[in-house]
Each structure stands twice: as structure tokens, then as C-alpha cells.
CSV table of C-alpha atoms in Angstrom, one decimal:
chain,number,residue,atom,x,y,z
A,1,UNK,CA,116.1,174.7,38.8
A,2,UNK,CA,114.3,177.0,40.1
A,3,UNK,CA,113.7,178.9,43.7
A,4,UNK,CA,113.8,177.0,46.5
A,5,UNK,CA,110.5,174.8,48.0
A,6,UNK,CA,108.8,177.4,50.4
A,7,UNK,CA,106.5,175.3,52.8
A,8,UNK,CA,103.2,177.6,53.8
A,9,UNK,CA,100.6,176.4,56.0
A,10,UNK,CA,98.3,176.0,53.1
A,11,UNK,CA,100.0,173.3,52.0
A,12,UNK,CA,98.3,169.6,49.9
A,13,UNK,CA,100.1,166.8,48.2
A,14,UNK,CA,97.9,166.0,44.9
A,15,UNK,CA,98.8,165.0,41.9
A,16,UNK,CA,100.0,165.4,38.1
A,17,UNK,CA,99.0,163.0,35.4
A,18,UNK,CA,100.9,163.4,32.0
A,19,UNK,CA,100.9,160.6,28.7
A,20,UNK,CA,104.4,159.5,28.3
A,21,UNK,CA,105.6,158.9,24.7
A,22,UNK,CA,108.6,156.7,25.4
A,23,UNK,CA,110.8,155.3,22.5
A,24,UNK,CA,110.6,151.4,21.7
A,25,UNK,CA,114.0,150.8,24.3
A,26,UNK,CA,112.4,153.4,27.2
A,27,UNK,CA,109.4,151.1,27.0
A,28,UNK,CA,111.2,148.3,27.0
A,29,UNK,CA,113.1,150.1,30.8
A,30,UNK,CA,109.1,151.1,31.5
A,31,UNK,CA,108.1,146.9,31.3
A,32,UNK,CA,110.7,145.2,32.6
A,33,UNK,CA,110.6,147.5,35.8
A,34,UNK,CA,107.0,146.9,36.1
A,35,UNK,CA,107.5,142.8,35.9
A,36,UNK,CA,109.8,143.2,38.6
A,37,UNK,CA,107.5,144.7,41.0
A,38,UNK,CA,105.4,142.1,39.7
A,39,UNK,CA,107.6,139.5,40.7
A,40,UNK,CA,109.3,141.0,44.2
A,41,UNK,CA,105.4,141.3,45.1
A,42,UNK,CA,104.8,136.9,44.1
A,43,UNK,CA,107.5,136.5,46.0
A,44,UNK,CA,107.3,138.5,49.4
A,45,UNK,CA,103.5,136.3,48.5
A,46,UNK,CA,105.3,133.0,48.5
A,47,UNK,CA,107.9,133.3,51.5
A,48,UNK,CA,105.4,134.8,54.1
A,49,UNK,CA,102.1,132.1,53.3
A,50,UNK,CA,105.4,129.1,52.6
A,51,UNK,CA,105.5,129.3,56.5
A,52,UNK,CA,101.5,129.1,57.2
A,53,UNK,CA,101.8,125.7,55.2
A,54,UNK,CA,104.1,124.1,56.8
A,55,UNK,CA,102.7,125.2,59.6
A,56,UNK,CA,100.3,124.2,58.6
A,57,UNK,CA,101.4,120.5,58.2
A,58,UNK,CA,103.2,120.6,61.3
A,59,UNK,CA,100.5,120.3,63.3
A,60,UNK,CA,98.7,117.5,61.9
A,61,UNK,CA,102.3,115.5,62.0
A,62,UNK,CA,100.4,115.9,66.3
A,63,UNK,CA,104.2,118.6,66.8
A,64,UNK,CA,103.2,121.7,69.6
A,65,UNK,CA,101.9,124.6,69.1
A,66,UNK,CA,105.7,125.8,70.3
A,67,UNK,CA,107.3,124.4,68.8
A,68,UNK,CA,106.3,124.3,65.6
A,69,UNK,CA,107.8,126.8,62.1
A,70,UNK,CA,108.0,130.7,63.6
A,71,UNK,CA,105.5,132.8,61.7
A,72,UNK,CA,107.2,135.0,58.8
A,73,UNK,CA,106.8,138.6,59.6
A,74,UNK,CA,104.9,140.4,57.0
A,75,UNK,CA,106.4,144.3,57.7
A,76,UNK,CA,108.1,146.3,55.4
A,77,UNK,CA,111.6,146.1,56.6
A,78,UNK,CA,111.9,142.9,57.5
A,79,UNK,CA,110.6,141.5,53.8
A,80,UNK,CA,112.8,144.2,52.4
A,81,UNK,CA,115.8,142.8,54.9
A,82,UNK,CA,115.0,139.4,53.8
A,83,UNK,CA,114.5,140.1,49.9
A,84,UNK,CA,118.1,141.1,49.6
A,85,UNK,CA,120.2,138.2,51.9
A,86,UNK,CA,118.3,136.5,48.9
A,87,UNK,CA,117.7,138.1,45.7
A,88,UNK,CA,121.8,137.1,44.6
A,89,UNK,CA,121.9,134.0,45.3
A,90,UNK,CA,117.9,132.6,44.8
A,91,UNK,CA,117.9,132.0,40.7
A,92,UNK,CA,114.5,133.7,39.8
A,93,UNK,CA,116.4,136.8,40.9
A,94,UNK,CA,120.1,136.3,40.2
A,95,UNK,CA,120.2,136.5,36.7
A,96,UNK,CA,118.4,139.9,36.2
A,97,UNK,CA,117.5,141.5,39.1
A,98,UNK,CA,120.5,144.3,38.3
A,99,UNK,CA,118.7,145.4,35.8
A,100,UNK,CA,116.1,147.7,37.0
A,101,UNK,CA,116.1,150.6,40.3
A,102,UNK,CA,115.9,149.5,43.5
A,103,UNK,CA,112.5,151.3,43.4
A,104,UNK,CA,111.1,148.2,41.4
A,105,UNK,CA,111.7,146.1,44.0
A,106,UNK,CA,110.4,148.5,47.1
A,107,UNK,CA,107.0,148.7,44.8
A,108,UNK,CA,106.0,145.1,44.9
A,109,UNK,CA,107.6,144.6,48.6
A,110,UNK,CA,105.9,147.4,50.2
A,111,UNK,CA,102.2,146.5,48.4
A,112,UNK,CA,102.9,142.5,49.6
A,113,UNK,CA,103.1,144.6,53.0
A,114,UNK,CA,99.9,146.3,52.1
A,115,UNK,CA,97.8,143.5,51.2
A,116,UNK,CA,98.7,141.5,54.1
A,117,UNK,CA,98.2,144.1,56.6
A,118,UNK,CA,94.6,144.6,54.9
A,119,UNK,CA,93.7,140.9,54.6
A,120,UNK,CA,95.1,141.2,58.6
A,121,UNK,CA,92.3,143.6,59.8
A,122,UNK,CA,89.8,142.8,58.0
A,123,UNK,CA,89.7,139.1,59.9
A,124,UNK,CA,90.1,140.9,62.8
A,125,UNK,CA,86.7,143.1,61.6
A,126,UNK,CA,88.8,146.6,61.7
A,127,UNK,CA,89.1,147.2,57.8
A,128,UNK,CA,85.3,148.6,56.8
A,129,UNK,CA,84.3,147.3,53.1
A,130,UNK,CA,84.4,144.0,52.0
A,131,UNK,CA,86.2,140.6,53.4
A,132,UNK,CA,89.6,140.6,51.6
A,133,UNK,CA,90.8,137.3,51.6
A,134,UNK,CA,94.6,135.8,52.2
A,135,UNK,CA,97.0,137.6,49.1
A,136,UNK,CA,97.3,136.0,45.8
A,137,UNK,CA,100.5,135.4,42.7
A,138,UNK,CA,99.7,137.7,40.7
A,139,UNK,CA,99.8,136.7,37.0
A,140,UNK,CA,101.3,138.0,34.1
A,141,UNK,CA,99.1,138.0,31.5
A,142,UNK,CA,96.3,140.0,34.0
A,143,UNK,CA,98.1,142.3,36.1
A,144,UNK,CA,98.7,145.5,36.3
A,145,UNK,CA,101.3,147.4,35.3
A,146,UNK,CA,102.9,150.2,37.6
A,147,UNK,CA,106.2,151.1,38.5
A,148,UNK,CA,107.1,153.9,42.1
A,149,UNK,CA,109.9,155.4,42.2
A,150,UNK,CA,110.0,157.3,45.5
A,151,UNK,CA,114.1,158.1,46.0
A,152,UNK,CA,116.9,159.1,43.0
A,153,UNK,CA,116.1,162.0,40.1
A,154,UNK,CA,112.6,162.3,39.3
A,155,UNK,CA,112.1,165.9,37.8
A,156,UNK,CA,110.4,168.1,35.2
A,157,UNK,CA,113.1,169.3,32.5
A,158,UNK,CA,113.1,173.1,32.3
A,159,UNK,CA,111.6,172.1,28.6
A,160,UNK,CA,108.1,171.0,29.3
A,161,UNK,CA,108.4,168.5,27.5
A,162,UNK,CA,110.3,166.0,29.2
A,163,UNK,CA,110.3,164.3,32.0
A,164,UNK,CA,113.8,162.2,34.4
A,165,UNK,CA,113.1,159.4,35.8
A,166,UNK,CA,115.2,157.1,38.1
A,167,UNK,CA,117.5,154.0,35.4
A,168,UNK,CA,114.4,155.8,33.1
A,169,UNK,CA,116.2,158.9,31.8
A,170,UNK,CA,114.9,161.6,30.2
A,171,UNK,CA,110.9,160.4,28.3
A,172,UNK,CA,109.1,162.6,26.6
A,173,UNK,CA,105.4,163.8,28.2
A,174,UNK,CA,102.2,164.4,25.4
A,175,UNK,CA,101.5,166.9,26.2
A,176,UNK,CA,102.6,169.8,27.8
A,177,UNK,CA,103.6,169.5,31.7
A,178,UNK,CA,103.5,174.0,32.0
A,179,UNK,CA,101.1,174.1,34.8
A,180,UNK,CA,104.0,171.9,37.1
A,181,UNK,CA,106.6,173.4,35.6
A,182,UNK,CA,105.5,176.8,37.0
A,183,UNK,CA,104.5,175.8,40.8
A,184,UNK,CA,108.1,174.4,41.1
A,185,UNK,CA,109.8,177.1,39.4
A,186,UNK,CA,108.3,179.4,41.6
A,187,UNK,CA,109.0,177.7,44.9
A,188,UNK,CA,105.9,176.7,44.7
A,189,UNK,CA,105.3,173.3,44.7
A,190,UNK,CA,108.0,169.5,45.3
A,191,UNK,CA,107.5,166.1,44.0
A,192,UNK,CA,107.9,163.6,46.3
A,193,UNK,CA,107.3,160.4,44.3
A,194,UNK,CA,106.4,159.8,40.7
A,195,UNK,CA,104.3,156.4,40.0
A,196,UNK,CA,104.4,155.0,35.5
A,197,UNK,CA,101.4,152.9,34.4
A,198,UNK,CA,100.1,151.4,31.3
A,199,UNK,CA,96.5,151.9,30.9
A,200,UNK,CA,94.4,151.8,27.5
A,201,UNK,CA,96.8,151.9,26.1
A,202,UNK,CA,99.6,154.3,27.3
A,203,UNK,CA,101.6,154.9,28.6
A,204,UNK,CA,101.1,158.1,32.0
A,205,UNK,CA,103.3,159.2,34.6
A,206,UNK,CA,101.7,160.5,38.0
A,207,UNK,CA,103.4,162.7,39.9
A,208,UNK,CA,103.3,163.1,43.8
A,209,UNK,CA,103.9,167.1,44.2
A,210,UNK,CA,103.3,169.1,47.9
A,211,UNK,CA,101.8,172.3,46.5
A,212,UNK,CA,100.5,175.5,48.4
A,213,UNK,CA,97.1,175.6,47.3
A,214,UNK,CA,95.2,178.3,47.4
A,215,UNK,CA,91.2,178.7,48.8
A,216,UNK,CA,89.5,179.2,45.5
A,217,UNK,CA,85.9,181.2,46.4
A,218,UNK,CA,83.2,179.5,45.4
A,219,UNK,CA,80.6,181.7,42.6
A,220,UNK,CA,77.8,181.5,45.4
A,221,UNK,CA,78.7,180.2,48.4
A,222,UNK,CA,76.8,179.8,50.6
A,223,UNK,CA,73.9,177.9,47.9
A,224,UNK,CA,72.2,174.3,48.7
A,225,UNK,CA,72.2,172.2,46.0
A,226,UNK,CA,71.0,168.5,45.8
A,227,UNK,CA,71.7,166.1,43.2
A,228,UNK,CA,70.1,163.2,42.5
A,229,UNK,CA,71.8,160.0,40.0
A,230,UNK,CA,69.8,158.8,37.6
A,231,UNK,CA,70.2,156.5,34.8
A,232,UNK,CA,67.5,158.4,32.9
A,233,UNK,CA,69.3,161.0,33.5
A,234,UNK,CA,73.1,161.4,34.2
A,235,UNK,CA,71.9,164.1,37.4
A,236,UNK,CA,68.9,165.9,38.9
A,237,UNK,CA,70.1,168.6,40.6
A,238,UNK,CA,67.6,171.3,42.2
A,239,UNK,CA,68.9,174.1,44.5
A,240,UNK,CA,68.3,175.9,47.5
A,241,UNK,CA,67.0,178.8,45.5
A,242,UNK,CA,64.0,176.4,43.6
A,243,UNK,CA,65.8,175.8,40.7
A,244,UNK,CA,66.4,173.2,39.1
A,245,UNK,CA,68.8,171.3,36.5
A,246,UNK,CA,68.0,168.1,34.1
A,247,UNK,CA,72.2,166.9,33.6
A,248,UNK,CA,71.9,164.4,30.6
A,249,UNK,CA,73.4,161.0,30.1
A,250,UNK,CA,75.3,161.2,27.4
A,251,UNK,CA,75.5,157.5,27.0
A,252,UNK,CA,78.5,157.1,26.0
A,253,UNK,CA,79.1,152.6,25.6
A,254,UNK,CA,75.6,152.9,24.4
A,255,UNK,CA,76.9,154.4,21.3
A,256,UNK,CA,79.3,152.7,20.4
A,257,UNK,CA,77.9,149.3,21.0
A,258,UNK,CA,77.2,148.6,17.1
A,259,UNK,CA,80.8,149.7,16.9
A,260,UNK,CA,82.0,147.5,19.5
A,261,UNK,CA,79.9,144.5,18.3
A,262,UNK,CA,81.4,144.6,15.1
A,263,UNK,CA,84.6,144.2,16.3
A,264,UNK,CA,84.5,141.7,18.5
A,265,UNK,CA,83.0,139.4,15.7
A,266,UNK,CA,85.9,141.2,13.9
A,267,UNK,CA,88.9,139.2,16.5
A,268,UNK,CA,86.4,136.4,17.0
A,269,UNK,CA,86.3,135.0,13.7
A,270,UNK,CA,90.6,135.5,14.1
A,271,UNK,CA,92.8,132.8,14.7
A,272,UNK,CA,93.5,133.8,18.4
A,273,UNK,CA,96.1,133.1,21.7
A,274,UNK,CA,94.9,130.1,23.9
A,275,UNK,CA,96.9,128.8,27.8
A,276,UNK,CA,96.4,125.4,26.8
A,277,UNK,CA,97.7,124.2,23.3
A,278,UNK,CA,100.3,127.4,23.5
A,279,UNK,CA,99.1,128.7,20.7
A,280,UNK,CA,100.0,132.3,20.1
A,281,UNK,CA,97.9,135.1,18.1
A,282,UNK,CA,98.1,135.6,14.5
A,283,UNK,CA,99.0,139.0,13.2
A,284,UNK,CA,95.1,139.5,12.4
A,285,UNK,CA,94.3,138.9,14.8
A,286,UNK,CA,96.0,141.0,17.3
A,287,UNK,CA,95.1,144.4,14.8
A,288,UNK,CA,91.9,143.6,15.4
A,289,UNK,CA,91.9,143.7,19.2
A,290,UNK,CA,94.1,146.8,19.1
A,291,UNK,CA,91.2,148.1,16.7
A,292,UNK,CA,88.4,147.5,18.9
A,293,UNK,CA,90.8,147.5,22.0
A,294,UNK,CA,90.6,151.5,21.2
A,295,UNK,CA,86.9,151.4,21.0
A,296,UNK,CA,86.5,150.6,24.9
A,297,UNK,CA,89.2,153.4,25.8
A,298,UNK,CA,87.8,156.5,23.9
A,299,UNK,CA,84.3,155.9,25.7
A,300,UNK,CA,86.2,155.4,29.0
A,301,UNK,CA,88.6,158.5,28.1
A,302,UNK,CA,84.7,160.9,26.8
A,303,UNK,CA,82.8,159.2,29.7
A,304,UNK,CA,86.4,160.4,32.5
A,305,UNK,CA,86.4,163.9,30.3
A,306,UNK,CA,82.4,164.3,31.0
A,307,UNK,CA,82.0,162.9,34.5
A,308,UNK,CA,84.9,165.3,35.4
A,309,UNK,CA,83.6,168.7,33.4
A,310,UNK,CA,79.7,167.1,35.7
A,311,UNK,CA,81.7,168.0,39.1
A,312,UNK,CA,83.9,170.5,38.7
A,313,UNK,CA,81.1,172.2,36.6
A,314,UNK,CA,78.8,171.8,40.4
A,315,UNK,CA,81.8,172.0,42.8
A,316,UNK,CA,82.7,176.1,41.0
A,317,UNK,CA,79.5,177.0,41.6
A,318,UNK,CA,78.1,175.0,44.6
A,319,UNK,CA,79.4,176.2,48.4
A,320,UNK,CA,77.6,173.2,49.8
A,321,UNK,CA,76.8,169.1,48.2
A,322,UNK,CA,74.4,167.0,49.2
A,323,UNK,CA,74.3,163.5,47.0
A,324,UNK,CA,73.4,159.2,48.5
A,325,UNK,CA,75.2,156.9,50.0
A,326,UNK,CA,74.8,154.3,46.6
A,327,UNK,CA,74.9,150.9,47.3
A,328,UNK,CA,76.7,150.6,43.9
A,329,UNK,CA,77.7,147.0,43.8
A,330,UNK,CA,74.8,145.8,45.1
A,331,UNK,CA,73.1,147.5,41.0
A,332,UNK,CA,75.9,146.0,39.5
A,333,UNK,CA,74.2,142.6,40.3
A,334,UNK,CA,71.2,143.0,38.5
A,335,UNK,CA,71.5,142.1,35.4
A,336,UNK,CA,69.0,144.6,33.3
A,337,UNK,CA,71.2,147.0,34.5
A,338,UNK,CA,74.2,146.6,35.5
A,339,UNK,CA,75.8,148.2,32.0
A,340,UNK,CA,73.9,151.3,32.9
A,341,UNK,CA,74.6,152.0,36.2
A,342,UNK,CA,78.4,151.0,35.6
A,343,UNK,CA,78.2,153.8,32.8
A,344,UNK,CA,77.7,155.6,34.4
A,345,UNK,CA,80.1,156.4,36.7
A,346,UNK,CA,77.5,156.9,40.2
A,347,UNK,CA,80.9,156.5,42.6
A,348,UNK,CA,82.9,158.4,39.9
A,349,UNK,CA,81.3,161.0,40.1
A,350,UNK,CA,81.0,161.4,44.9
A,351,UNK,CA,84.7,160.9,44.8
A,352,UNK,CA,85.1,163.5,42.6
A,353,UNK,CA,82.8,166.0,44.4
A,354,UNK,CA,84.1,165.3,47.3
A,355,UNK,CA,87.2,165.4,47.2
A,356,UNK,CA,87.1,168.7,45.4
A,357,UNK,CA,84.9,169.9,47.8
A,358,UNK,CA,88.3,169.5,50.5
A,359,UNK,CA,89.8,171.8,47.7
A,360,UNK,CA,87.8,175.0,48.1
A,361,UNK,CA,86.7,174.6,52.1
A,362,UNK,CA,83.2,173.1,51.8
A,363,UNK,CA,81.7,170.5,52.7
A,364,UNK,CA,80.0,167.3,51.3
A,365,UNK,CA,76.9,166.4,52.7
A,366,UNK,CA,76.1,162.2,52.6
A,367,UNK,CA,72.7,161.0,52.8
A,368,UNK,CA,72.2,158.0,54.6
A,369,UNK,CA,71.7,154.9,52.9
A,370,UNK,CA,68.0,154.3,54.5
A,371,UNK,CA,66.7,157.2,53.3
A,372,UNK,CA,63.7,157.5,52.0
A,373,UNK,CA,64.6,160.1,49.6
A,374,UNK,CA,61.8,159.7,46.6
A,375,UNK,CA,59.0,158.6,48.3
A,376,UNK,CA,58.6,161.4,49.8
A,377,UNK,CA,57.6,164.5,48.8
A,378,UNK,CA,59.4,166.9,49.1
A,379,UNK,CA,56.1,169.5,49.9
A,380,UNK,CA,53.9,167.7,52.4
A,381,UNK,CA,56.7,165.5,53.6
A,382,UNK,CA,54.3,161.9,53.6
A,383,UNK,CA,56.3,158.6,52.2
A,384,UNK,CA,55.2,156.6,50.7
A,385,UNK,CA,55.5,152.7,51.2
A,386,UNK,CA,56.6,152.0,47.8
A,387,UNK,CA,57.2,153.6,44.9
A,388,UNK,CA,58.7,150.6,42.3
A,389,UNK,CA,61.6,151.5,40.0
A,390,UNK,CA,59.2,152.0,37.1
A,391,UNK,CA,57.6,154.9,38.2
A,392,UNK,CA,58.7,157.7,37.5
A,393,UNK,CA,56.2,160.3,38.1
A,394,UNK,CA,55.7,160.4,42.5
A,395,UNK,CA,52.1,161.1,42.5
A,396,UNK,CA,52.2,162.1,46.6
A,397,UNK,CA,48.1,160.5,48.6
A,398,UNK,CA,48.2,163.5,51.0
A,399,UNK,CA,49.1,166.9,49.1
A,400,UNK,CA,47.6,168.0,45.3
A,401,UNK,CA,51.6,167.5,44.8
A,402,UNK,CA,52.8,166.2,41.0
A,403,UNK,CA,56.1,166.0,40.4
A,404,UNK,CA,59.0,163.8,38.6
A,405,UNK,CA,60.4,161.3,40.9
A,406,UNK,CA,64.3,162.1,40.5
A,407,UNK,CA,63.1,166.6,40.9
A,408,UNK,CA,61.4,165.6,44.7
A,409,UNK,CA,64.3,163.5,45.1
A,410,UNK,CA,66.2,165.6,44.6
A,411,UNK,CA,64.6,168.8,46.7
A,412,UNK,CA,64.3,165.8,49.2
A,413,UNK,CA,68.6,165.8,49.7
A,414,UNK,CA,68.4,170.0,49.7
A,415,UNK,CA,66.1,170.1,52.4
A,416,UNK,CA,68.8,167.3,54.0
A,417,UNK,CA,71.3,170.1,54.8
A,418,UNK,CA,68.8,172.2,56.1
A,419,UNK,CA,67.7,169.1,58.9
A,420,UNK,CA,72.1,168.8,59.2
A,421,UNK,CA,71.9,173.1,60.6
A,422,UNK,CA,68.5,173.1,62.4
A,423,UNK,CA,66.9,169.2,63.1
A,424,UNK,CA,64.1,170.1,61.4
A,425,UNK,CA,62.4,169.1,58.3
A,426,UNK,CA,61.6,165.9,56.3
A,427,UNK,CA,65.7,165.3,56.7
A,428,UNK,CA,65.7,165.2,60.4
A,429,UNK,CA,63.3,163.4,61.0
A,430,UNK,CA,64.5,159.4,60.2
A,431,UNK,CA,65.7,158.1,63.0
A,432,UNK,CA,62.2,156.2,62.7
A,433,UNK,CA,64.2,154.9,59.5
A,434,UNK,CA,67.5,154.7,60.5
A,435,UNK,CA,67.6,153.5,64.4
A,436,UNK,CA,69.0,149.9,65.3
A,437,UNK,CA,66.4,146.9,65.3
A,438,UNK,CA,66.9,145.0,67.8
A,439,UNK,CA,65.0,142.3,66.3
A,440,UNK,CA,66.2,141.5,63.0
A,441,UNK,CA,63.2,143.6,61.2
A,442,UNK,CA,64.3,144.9,58.0
A,443,UNK,CA,64.6,148.3,56.7
A,444,UNK,CA,61.3,148.9,54.2
A,445,UNK,CA,60.0,152.4,54.7
A,446,UNK,CA,56.8,153.2,56.6
A,447,UNK,CA,53.7,154.3,55.1
A,448,UNK,CA,54.1,157.9,57.4
A,449,UNK,CA,51.6,161.4,57.1
A,450,UNK,CA,51.9,164.7,57.2
A,451,UNK,CA,51.4,165.3,60.3
A,452,UNK,CA,54.3,162.9,61.6
A,453,UNK,CA,57.2,164.3,58.9
A,454,UNK,CA,56.6,167.4,57.4
A,455,UNK,CA,58.4,169.1,54.9
A,456,UNK,CA,59.7,172.0,54.1
A,457,UNK,CA,55.4,172.6,53.9
A,458,UNK,CA,55.6,172.3,56.8
A,459,UNK,CA,58.1,172.8,58.8
A,460,UNK,CA,56.4,176.4,60.2
A,461,UNK,CA,53.7,174.2,62.1
A,462,UNK,CA,54.4,172.3,65.4
A,463,UNK,CA,56.4,169.5,63.8
A,464,UNK,CA,56.1,166.6,66.5
A,465,UNK,CA,59.7,165.1,68.4
A,466,UNK,CA,62.0,161.9,67.9
A,467,UNK,CA,61.1,160.4,70.2
A,468,UNK,CA,56.5,161.7,71.1
A,469,UNK,CA,56.5,160.1,68.1
A,470,UNK,CA,57.8,157.2,69.7
A,471,UNK,CA,56.1,157.5,72.4
A,472,UNK,CA,52.5,157.9,70.3
A,473,UNK,CA,52.7,154.7,67.6
A,474,UNK,CA,54.3,152.6,70.8
A,475,UNK,CA,57.9,151.9,69.8
A,476,UNK,CA,60.4,151.0,72.2
A,477,UNK,CA,63.5,151.6,70.3
A,478,UNK,CA,66.3,153.9,71.8
A,479,UNK,CA,65.5,157.1,70.9
A,480,UNK,CA,68.9,157.2,68.2
A,481,UNK,CA,69.0,159.4,65.0
A,482,UNK,CA,71.2,159.0,62.1
A,483,UNK,CA,73.5,161.9,61.5
A,484,UNK,CA,74.8,161.6,57.7
A,485,UNK,CA,78.0,162.0,57.1
A,486,UNK,CA,80.3,165.9,56.6
A,487,UNK,CA,83.1,166.2,55.2
């Protein structure tokens, strides 16, 4: 089907995701493959950790280190070799392992190998982020249904409405696959793998494709935009030409809360499942639960659609985008803000802006987490020591500027892009706030006068250098400036 794929220097790997409409038999096969992946994962976790517990028990008997049970490896080749040895004899696999593709078991073993690698790197301090614990078995009621195919027959059918997967056969898609089919027939795309997943009440297939993508020129390649995310307004955009744009927050979850409360009360009044007593749910409970889940899925789909439209529109217009490094996990610990922050999707906005910028070869600048964009005056550069969240208007103490705090923050983010390239302006003089604190000092913002920290209004004046300011204030810290991350 189509011409032969011709690799080009501009080839990228991207995914094409389509909803599926499987029949009853195909859905049973999909669930069987995903269950096989979960069973292989649980077997790998149990097989590796069994040697850990055995060594721990032997150590209590006074057995020397040399005589302890050897560690079992968790690399993918080792797990595959051991699994192929025991799959025909072990009781949990002997009767049904032949019903599914070998790719289902490879999916579970690969996930287990990655989980143990993440745990080892986290324990050794080689992995960023939160501490990763020992991999645990996946319970059937909570595990996400997913399976990945890397070999076998994976193709998009010429009719544009079906995909073919190994052992699953030809499955109808809910939406046309013409977008990918045209690239494959033109010889500019090649399918690498396919992943089936059950989420939001539907089955999806994600086809990982190597394709030749041409760089699309944005409408204003020299323009810079600073984006301040918030709850009142989803985003406040300030560009280098001085234009300000407010993006309203759709608040999809807030609009559905009244109906969600009604459905939740109806579900709670019917006979649901109880694992302690083995009680099965009634038909009326299952029907009510489906209606409630359908509403949750609709809210999630609306949110995803709105975020994609926003980020695509921004990336198609501006050449450089400046965003903040928000501590979203910390915001979710605030019980008064958690629901609104989660509904806004701050982390997803930054992720989409970053990868969509790579498509057009446009940079994304991420401001330092401790950069006081809301507390700094965008006119004179003075910095407030405190600015509570309930104060929505920024009133500068040094100049007559009175402005919405979100608009002021967006203007400061635009200045950050200029500071990255020229080394001047408000954003370039944040070394005093971002330098290492060997004595354990806090990260509180100190009040700064405009003469010490010039902004866009004082950029032409004689701004003092960072090491000169430290000498005047008697600060002995190293002359270290925190550079924002640039992709």
C-alpha cells in the first residue's frame, strides 16, 4: 500500500491517535491482551522481589554475604528469558498464555524493567523528581488497560476507516484515518508501533509514526509573548508589542458540578459493589454509574479540546513563548484551590506549548520558579516583599503604576526573554534571589528599589552589575546567576 518510505533529515516521531469501535469479540480480545500485560508485569515484580525477601530472611539466620541467594536481574532480556522458560509450566499462565500475542507479555515485562530501573536510579539520586518506591503489583480493579505492539502486522487499511493489529485483526475506527493514510501512501510516513488503551469509556489506538514534517513558519516569528496562568483568567498574554490579551477560564468542571452531585447521590443510593462481603452491584447501580462516568468523560474531553485550541493558537502566532515553572503539585495541596487548579490544567498547558514549539523550531523559555513575576513592577523594576494572593491589583510603591497583577506578571515574563539574550532588564538581575543559599536562608522576596533592579522603564540607565550590588549590600555569596531553561 503506497510508496516506500523515504527517510529524510527532517523526520520526527509523532503519534496519531484514533478512537476505536470494536465489536463484542474484539473488545474481549482487547481486554484479554491488556490483562495479559498486567499478569506479566505482576509476575516480573514478584519474581524479582522474591530474591530480595529471601536474602533478607537468610541474613537473619547469620548466613554470610557470599552464601546468600543471588540477586535476580530485572533487565528486559533477563525477564523475557525467564518468562519464556516458565510460561508453559506455571499454573497462572499454562492454560491461557497462547490466547494472546507475545507483544502483550512483552509490554508487561518492559514496564516492569522500566519500573525497577526508575527505582534504582531514584535511590541512587540519579533521577529527578519525587522519590520512586519499590514496584508493586497492579490490582485488577485499578490497573489501566493498555497494551503495546511493536512487531507483526500493523497497518492502516486503504478504506480509511479500519486499522489492523496483530492477533486482534481488523478493527473499525470511530473517526477517519485519512490524515495518516495520505502520508503513508505518499511515502512520507512509516508506522513504528501501536498502543491500544481504554480511557474515558472508549478504546483508543495510538500509532507511533516516523514522518517527514516540514517546519511551519509562525505568523510573527520575531514576536515574544509572556503567558501568566491563573484561575480567574486561564491565561494573560502580553507580547513584545505591548498588546494584552485575556483568555477566559472555561471552568468546565464548575459548570458540571450541579449535575455531578445529582448523579453521585443517585449512585450512592443504589446497591453498589462491596469487596469485603463479595456483594455484586445491581443493574440499576451500573446504569447510574455509567451516566456519572459519561459526565466526567465529557468534562475531560472539553478541557482537552480547549487547551489544545489555546496552545495551538499561541504557537501558530508567536516565535518565542515565556512561561513560568509552576509548582502545580504544591498548589494541589491547597484544599481551597486544588479543584480549580486541577480543572485549569497548568501542567498540560506548559507541556503542549513546549512540544508544539519544537515542531516549528521556536524556543520556549521557562522562568525560574523563584522569579517574582507578580511582585516586580513592570515599569520601574521595584519588587514588593509581599503580595498576597487575594490582592488582584498591583500598586507599585515607587512609581504611579496601578495594574492588574496578572497583566503585570505577563509583562515581566516578556522582559525575561529580552534578559536571556541581552543580559539586561528585570529578569537578568535575579541573581540575588536565585543564587545558592549555603546558610539555609529562605526564598522570600526582599524589597528592592528600582535603582537596584531596573526594569523596562530603566533599561537605558546605568544599572549596577550583580557583583557591584552585592558589594554595596555586603553580601558574600558567589556571583552566580540562575539561567532559565531553554528548549
